[in-house]
Coordinates of C-alpha atoms in Angstrom, one line a residue:
X1 CA 85.2 -4.7 -6.7
X2 CA 85.6 -8.5 -6.5
X3 CA 87.2 -8.3 -3.1
X4 CA 84.5 -6.0 -1.9
X5 CA 81.8 -8.4 -3.1
X6 CA 83.6 -11.3 -1.4
X7 CA 83.8 -9.4 1.9
X8 CA 80.0 -8.5 1.7
X9 CA 79.1 -12.1 0.9
X10 CA 81.2 -13.3 3.8
X11 CA 79.3 -11.0 6.2
X12 CA 75.9 -12.0 4.9
X13 CA 76.6 -15.7 4.6
X14 CA 77.0 -16.0 8.4
X15 CA 74.5 -13.4 9.5
X16 CA 71.3 -14.4 11.3
X17 CA 69.6 -11.0 11.6
X18 CA 69.9 -8.4 8.8
X19 CA 68.3 -5.0 8.4
X20 CA 68.1 -3.6 4.9
X21 CA 67.5 0.1 4.4
X22 CA 66.6 2.0 1.3
X23 CA 66.9 5.8 1.1
X24 CA 64.1 8.1 2.0
X25 CA 61.3 8.4 -0.6
X26 CA 62.5 5.1 -2.0
X27 CA 62.3 4.4 -5.8
X28 CA 62.2 1.1 -7.5
X29 CA 66.0 0.7 -7.6
X30 CA 66.3 1.3 -3.8
X31 CA 63.4 -0.8 -2.7
X32 CA 63.7 -3.5 -5.4
X33 CA 67.3 -4.0 -4.5
X34 CA 66.6 -4.2 -0.8
X35 CA 63.7 -6.7 -1.3
X36 CA 65.7 -8.9 -3.7
X37 CA 68.5 -9.3 -1.2
X38 CA 66.1 -9.5 1.7
X39 CA 64.1 -12.2 0.1
X40 CA 67.2 -14.3 -0.7
X41 CA 68.4 -14.0 2.9
X42 CA 64.9 -14.8 4.3
X43 CA 64.8 -18.0 2.3
X44 CA 68.1 -19.0 4.0
X45 CA 66.4 -18.7 7.4
X46 CA 67.8 -15.2 8.2
X47 CA 65.6 -12.8 10.1
X48 CA 65.5 -10.1 7.4
X49 CA 63.6 -6.8 7.5
X50 CA 63.4 -4.0 4.9
X51 CA 62.6 -0.4 5.7
X52 CA 63.2 3.3 4.9
X53 CA 63.1 6.5 7.0
X54 CA 60.3 8.3 5.2
X55 CA 57.5 8.6 4.2
X56 CA 55.4 6.4 6.5
X57 CA 53.7 4.5 3.6
X58 CA 55.3 2.2 1.1
X59 CA 54.9 3.5 -2.5
X60 CA 51.8 1.8 -3.9
X61 CA 53.5 0.9 -7.1
X62 CA 56.2 -1.1 -5.2
X63 CA 54.1 -3.0 -2.7
X64 CA 53.7 -6.1 -4.9
X65 CA 57.4 -6.7 -4.9
X66 CA 57.3 -7.6 -1.2
X67 CA 56.1 -11.2 -1.6
X68 CA 57.4 -12.3 1.8
X69 CA 56.2 -9.5 3.9
X70 CA 59.6 -8.2 4.7
X71 CA 58.7 -4.5 4.8
X72 CA 58.4 -2.9 8.2
X73 CA 57.8 0.7 9.3
X74 CA 60.8 2.7 10.5
X75 CA 59.6 2.5 14.1
X76 CA 60.3 -1.3 14.0
X77 CA 63.9 -1.0 12.9
X78 CA 66.2 -2.2 15.7
X79 CA 68.1 0.6 17.5
X80 CA 71.3 -1.4 17.1
X81 CA 71.0 -3.8 14.1
X82 CA 73.6 -6.7 14.2
X83 CA 74.0 -6.3 10.4
X84 CA 72.8 -3.2 8.5
X85 CA 72.8 -3.1 4.7
X86 CA 72.3 0.4 3.1
X87 CA 71.2 0.2 -0.5
X88 CA 71.2 2.9 -3.3
X89 CA 72.1 5.4 -0.6
X90 CA 74.7 7.9 -1.6
X91 CA 75.2 9.3 1.9
X92 CA 74.2 8.7 5.5
X93 CA 71.9 11.7 5.3
X94 CA 69.8 9.9 2.6
X95 CA 68.7 7.4 5.2
X96 CA 66.8 10.3 7.0
X97 CA 65.8 9.5 10.6
X98 CA 67.3 6.0 10.3
X99 CA 70.8 7.4 9.6
X100 CA 71.8 7.0 13.2
X101 CA 71.7 3.2 12.8
X102 CA 74.9 3.4 10.9
X103 CA 76.7 4.3 14.1
X104 CA 74.9 1.7 16.2
X105 CA 75.0 -1.3 13.9
X106 CA 77.5 -4.1 14.4
X107 CA 78.5 -4.3 10.8
X108 CA 77.4 -1.9 8.0
X109 CA 77.4 -3.0 4.3
X110 CA 76.9 -0.4 1.6
X111 CA 75.6 -1.4 -1.8
X112 CA 75.4 1.5 -4.2
X113 CA 76.2 3.0 -7.6
X114 CA 76.5 6.7 -6.8
X115 CA 79.9 8.2 -7.7
X116 CA 79.6 10.6 -4.7
X117 CA 79.2 7.8 -2.1
X118 CA 81.8 8.4 0.7
X119 CA 82.0 4.7 1.5
X120 CA 80.4 5.0 5.0
X121 CA 80.2 1.3 5.7
X122 CA 82.6 -1.3 7.1
X123 CA 82.2 -3.0 3.8
X124 CA 81.5 -0.9 0.7
X125 CA 80.4 -2.4 -2.7
X126 CA 80.1 0.8 -4.8
X127 CA 80.2 0.7 -8.6
X128 CA 79.6 4.1 -10.1
X129 CA 79.6 2.5 -13.6
X130 CA 76.6 0.3 -12.8
X131 CA 73.4 1.7 -14.2
X132 CA 71.5 0.7 -11.1
X133 CA 72.2 -0.6 -7.6
X134 CA 70.1 -3.6 -8.7
X135 CA 73.1 -4.6 -10.8
X136 CA 75.4 -4.5 -7.8
X137 CA 72.9 -6.6 -5.8
X138 CA 72.6 -9.2 -8.5
X139 CA 76.4 -9.6 -8.5
X140 CA 76.2 -10.1 -4.7
X141 CA 73.4 -12.7 -5.1
X142 CA 75.6 -14.5 -7.6
X143 CA 78.5 -14.4 -5.1
X144 CA 76.2 -15.9 -2.5
X145 CA 75.1 -18.6 -4.8
X146 CA 71.5 -17.5 -4.8
X147 CA 69.1 -19.1 -7.3
X148 CA 67.6 -16.4 -9.5
X149 CA 63.9 -17.2 -9.4
X150 CA 61.1 -15.0 -10.6
X151 CA 60.3 -13.1 -7.4
X152 CA 63.9 -12.1 -6.9
X153 CA 64.4 -11.4 -10.6
X154 CA 61.3 -9.2 -10.6
X155 CA 62.7 -7.0 -7.8
X156 CA 66.0 -6.6 -9.7
X157 CA 64.2 -5.9 -13.0
X158 CA 62.1 -3.2 -11.3
X159 CA 65.2 -1.3 -10.3
X160 CA 66.9 -1.8 -13.7
X161 CA 64.0 -0.8 -15.9
X162 CA 63.4 2.5 -14.0
X163 CA 67.0 3.6 -13.5
X164 CA 67.9 3.0 -17.1
X165 CA 64.7 4.8 -18.3
X166 CA 63.5 1.6 -20.0
X167 CA 67.0 0.6 -21.0
X168 CA 67.7 3.8 -23.0
X169 CA 70.8 4.3 -20.8
X170 CA 71.9 0.7 -20.6
X171 CA 75.1 -0.9 -21.8
X172 CA 75.3 -4.2 -23.8
X173 CA 76.1 -6.1 -20.6
X174 CA 73.0 -4.6 -18.9
X175 CA 70.8 -5.7 -21.7
X176 CA 72.3 -9.2 -21.2
X177 CA 71.3 -9.0 -17.5
X178 CA 67.8 -8.0 -18.5
X179 CA 67.6 -11.1 -20.8
X180 CA 68.7 -13.2 -17.9
X181 CA 65.9 -11.7 -15.7
X182 CA 63.3 -12.4 -18.4
X183 CA 64.6 -15.9 -18.7
X184 CA 63.9 -16.3 -15.0
X185 CA 60.3 -15.6 -15.6
X186 CA 59.9 -11.9 -15.3
X187 CA 56.9 -10.4 -17.2
X188 CA 58.4 -7.1 -18.4
X189 CA 55.1 -5.4 -19.2
X190 CA 53.6 -6.4 -15.9
X191 CA 56.5 -4.9 -14.0
X192 CA 57.1 -1.8 -16.0
X193 CA 53.5 -0.6 -16.5
X194 CA 52.5 0.2 -12.9
X195 CA 56.0 1.8 -12.4
X196 CA 56.1 4.0 -15.4
X197 CA 52.9 4.0 -17.5
X198 CA 49.9 4.0 -15.1
X199 CA 48.5 6.9 -13.2
X200 CA 45.1 7.9 -11.7
X201 CA 42.9 10.3 -13.5
X202 CA 43.8 13.1 -11.1
X203 CA 47.3 13.0 -12.4
X204 CA 46.1 14.6 -15.6
X205 CA 44.7 17.6 -13.7
X206 CA 47.8 18.1 -11.7
X207 CA 49.9 17.9 -14.9
X208 CA 47.7 20.5 -16.7
X209 CA 48.3 23.0 -13.8
X210 CA 52.0 22.3 -13.3
X211 CA 53.0 22.3 -17.0
X212 CA 51.0 25.5 -17.6
X213 CA 53.3 27.1 -15.1
X214 CA 56.5 25.7 -16.6
X215 CA 59.1 28.2 -17.7
X216 CA 61.9 28.0 -20.3
X217 CA 65.1 30.1 -19.8
X218 CA 67.1 29.7 -23.0
X219 CA 70.0 31.8 -21.8
X220 CA 70.4 30.0 -18.5
X221 CA 73.0 27.2 -17.8
X222 CA 75.6 29.2 -19.8
X223 CA 73.3 29.5 -22.7
X224 CA 72.5 25.8 -22.9
X225 CA 68.9 26.3 -21.7
X226 CA 67.1 25.6 -18.5
X227 CA 63.4 24.5 -18.1
X228 CA 61.7 24.3 -14.7
X229 CA 58.3 23.6 -13.1
X230 CA 56.9 23.8 -9.6
X231 CA 54.6 21.3 -7.9
X232 CA 53.0 22.8 -4.8
X233 CA 51.3 20.9 -2.0
X234 CA 47.9 22.1 -3.4
X235 CA 48.8 20.7 -6.9
X236 CA 49.7 17.3 -5.4
X237 CA 46.8 17.0 -3.1
X238 CA 45.3 13.5 -3.2
X239 CA 48.0 12.1 -5.4
X240 CA 50.7 9.5 -4.7
X241 CA 54.4 10.5 -4.4
X242 CA 55.0 8.4 -7.6
X243 CA 52.8 10.9 -9.6
X244 CA 54.8 13.9 -8.4
X245 CA 58.1 12.2 -9.0
X246 CA 57.2 11.5 -12.6
X247 CA 56.7 15.1 -13.6
X248 CA 60.4 15.7 -14.2
X249 CA 60.3 13.0 -16.9
X250 CA 57.9 15.1 -18.9
X251 CA 59.6 18.5 -18.3
X252 CA 63.0 17.0 -19.3
X253 CA 61.7 16.4 -22.9
X254 CA 61.9 20.1 -23.7
X255 CA 64.2 20.1 -26.7
X256 CA 65.5 23.7 -26.1
X257 CA 66.9 23.0 -22.6
X258 CA 69.9 21.0 -21.6
X259 CA 68.8 21.0 -17.9
X260 CA 65.4 20.4 -16.4
X261 CA 64.3 20.9 -12.8
X262 CA 61.1 20.2 -10.9
X263 CA 60.5 21.7 -7.4
X264 CA 58.2 19.5 -5.3
X265 CA 56.9 21.0 -2.1
X266 CA 57.3 18.6 0.8
X267 CA 55.8 20.9 3.4
X268 CA 55.4 24.7 3.4
X269 CA 58.6 26.4 2.2
X270 CA 60.5 23.1 2.0
X271 CA 61.2 21.6 -1.5
X272 CA 62.7 18.5 -3.0
X273 CA 64.3 19.4 -6.3
X274 CA 64.9 16.9 -9.1
X275 CA 67.5 17.7 -11.8
X276 CA 68.0 16.2 -15.2
X277 CA 70.5 16.9 -18.0
X278 CA 70.7 15.7 -21.6
X279 CA 74.4 15.2 -21.9
X280 CA 76.6 18.3 -21.4
X281 CA 76.0 19.5 -17.8
X282 CA 76.9 17.4 -14.7
X283 CA 73.9 18.1 -12.5
X284 CA 75.5 16.0 -9.8
X285 CA 77.9 18.8 -9.3
X286 CA 75.1 21.3 -9.3
X287 CA 73.2 19.4 -6.7
X288 CA 76.3 19.1 -4.5
X289 CA 76.7 22.8 -4.5
X290 CA 73.2 23.0 -3.1
X291 CA 73.7 20.2 -0.5
X292 CA 72.5 17.3 -2.5
X293 CA 74.0 14.7 -4.9
X294 CA 73.2 12.0 -7.4
X295 CA 74.4 11.1 -10.9
X296 CA 75.9 13.1 -13.7
X297 CA 72.6 13.3 -15.6
X298 CA 70.1 12.8 -12.8
X299 CA 70.5 14.4 -9.3
X300 CA 68.6 16.3 -6.7
X301 CA 68.7 18.3 -3.5
X302 CA 66.4 19.6 -0.7
X303 CA 66.0 23.3 -0.1
X304 CA 64.0 25.8 2.0
X305 CA 62.5 29.2 1.2
X306 CA 60.2 30.4 -1.6
X307 CA 60.2 28.7 -4.9
X308 CA 61.6 31.8 -6.5
X309 CA 64.5 31.8 -4.0
X310 CA 65.3 28.2 -4.6
X311 CA 65.3 28.8 -8.4
X312 CA 67.6 31.8 -8.0
X313 CA 70.2 29.7 -6.1
X314 CA 69.8 26.9 -8.7
X315 CA 70.4 29.3 -11.6
X316 CA 73.6 30.5 -9.9
X317 CA 74.8 26.9 -9.3
X318 CA 74.0 26.0 -12.9
X319 CA 75.9 29.0 -14.2
X320 CA 79.0 28.0 -12.2
X321 CA 79.0 24.4 -13.3
X322 CA 77.9 24.9 -16.9
X323 CA 80.3 27.8 -17.4
X324 CA 83.4 25.7 -16.6

């Protein structure tokens, strides 16, 4: 890992133009990591831009992290970036329409924490034991000798607080990192509230509809229990993607189920599926059987067809993995 960090720092310390890409539908870890590193490079005089393949709009809850105006639409990403950094991206496919830049870039640096990452860069800093890609980025910033001031620390903290579920899945060393970020001036409540505890009123109506249709299958997942819900385009009308993404955090609280899933309709008959597990089922393996990936207790995949058809395939994958 140290050699990989050194190699990444060597590339970035001499770069003059760097494109930093988060995965499609970026979360706080992906975009916070990209903006933290992008801001550090920008301050060194590097031409730095941050982007992602889809959707067209930056998530509203993450816009305040971009204090230097580094975010650009996908259409403004160079066709052949001199240096490309892919962050929190477990595969080239997760870059969506910007995935072709991996082949055209001069140098590709991958910074990630997904165990399934195939190391698609020229330089790969991948630590599957890190709770967030933000941790990997912070190590790289230290390797580069970057001063950890409040704007950079805030971006790192945003990724850390969300990917650890408010530090419920954080090691002792990660709590120490959080203390370091707070010492740099981060206001923990100001960062966490818009990301995790603030929704428009319409969110409540969507939840009432979606949760009313949730179903518990106690015998599924080899008898460990499976709970699922579906968010249609109609249910999500007028709401931000952040609201839809957060539904799984409520469904997963079902005490009778080891595994939770939420199907989110992206367009007619196309679904993004979020999977969560308590402790005993590796949902990353489940997602991989269905063309996706992720972490042991949090993963996802994209599927087409009716919701019932997607759930049928998901039950079969769950039975295979949970029954081992």
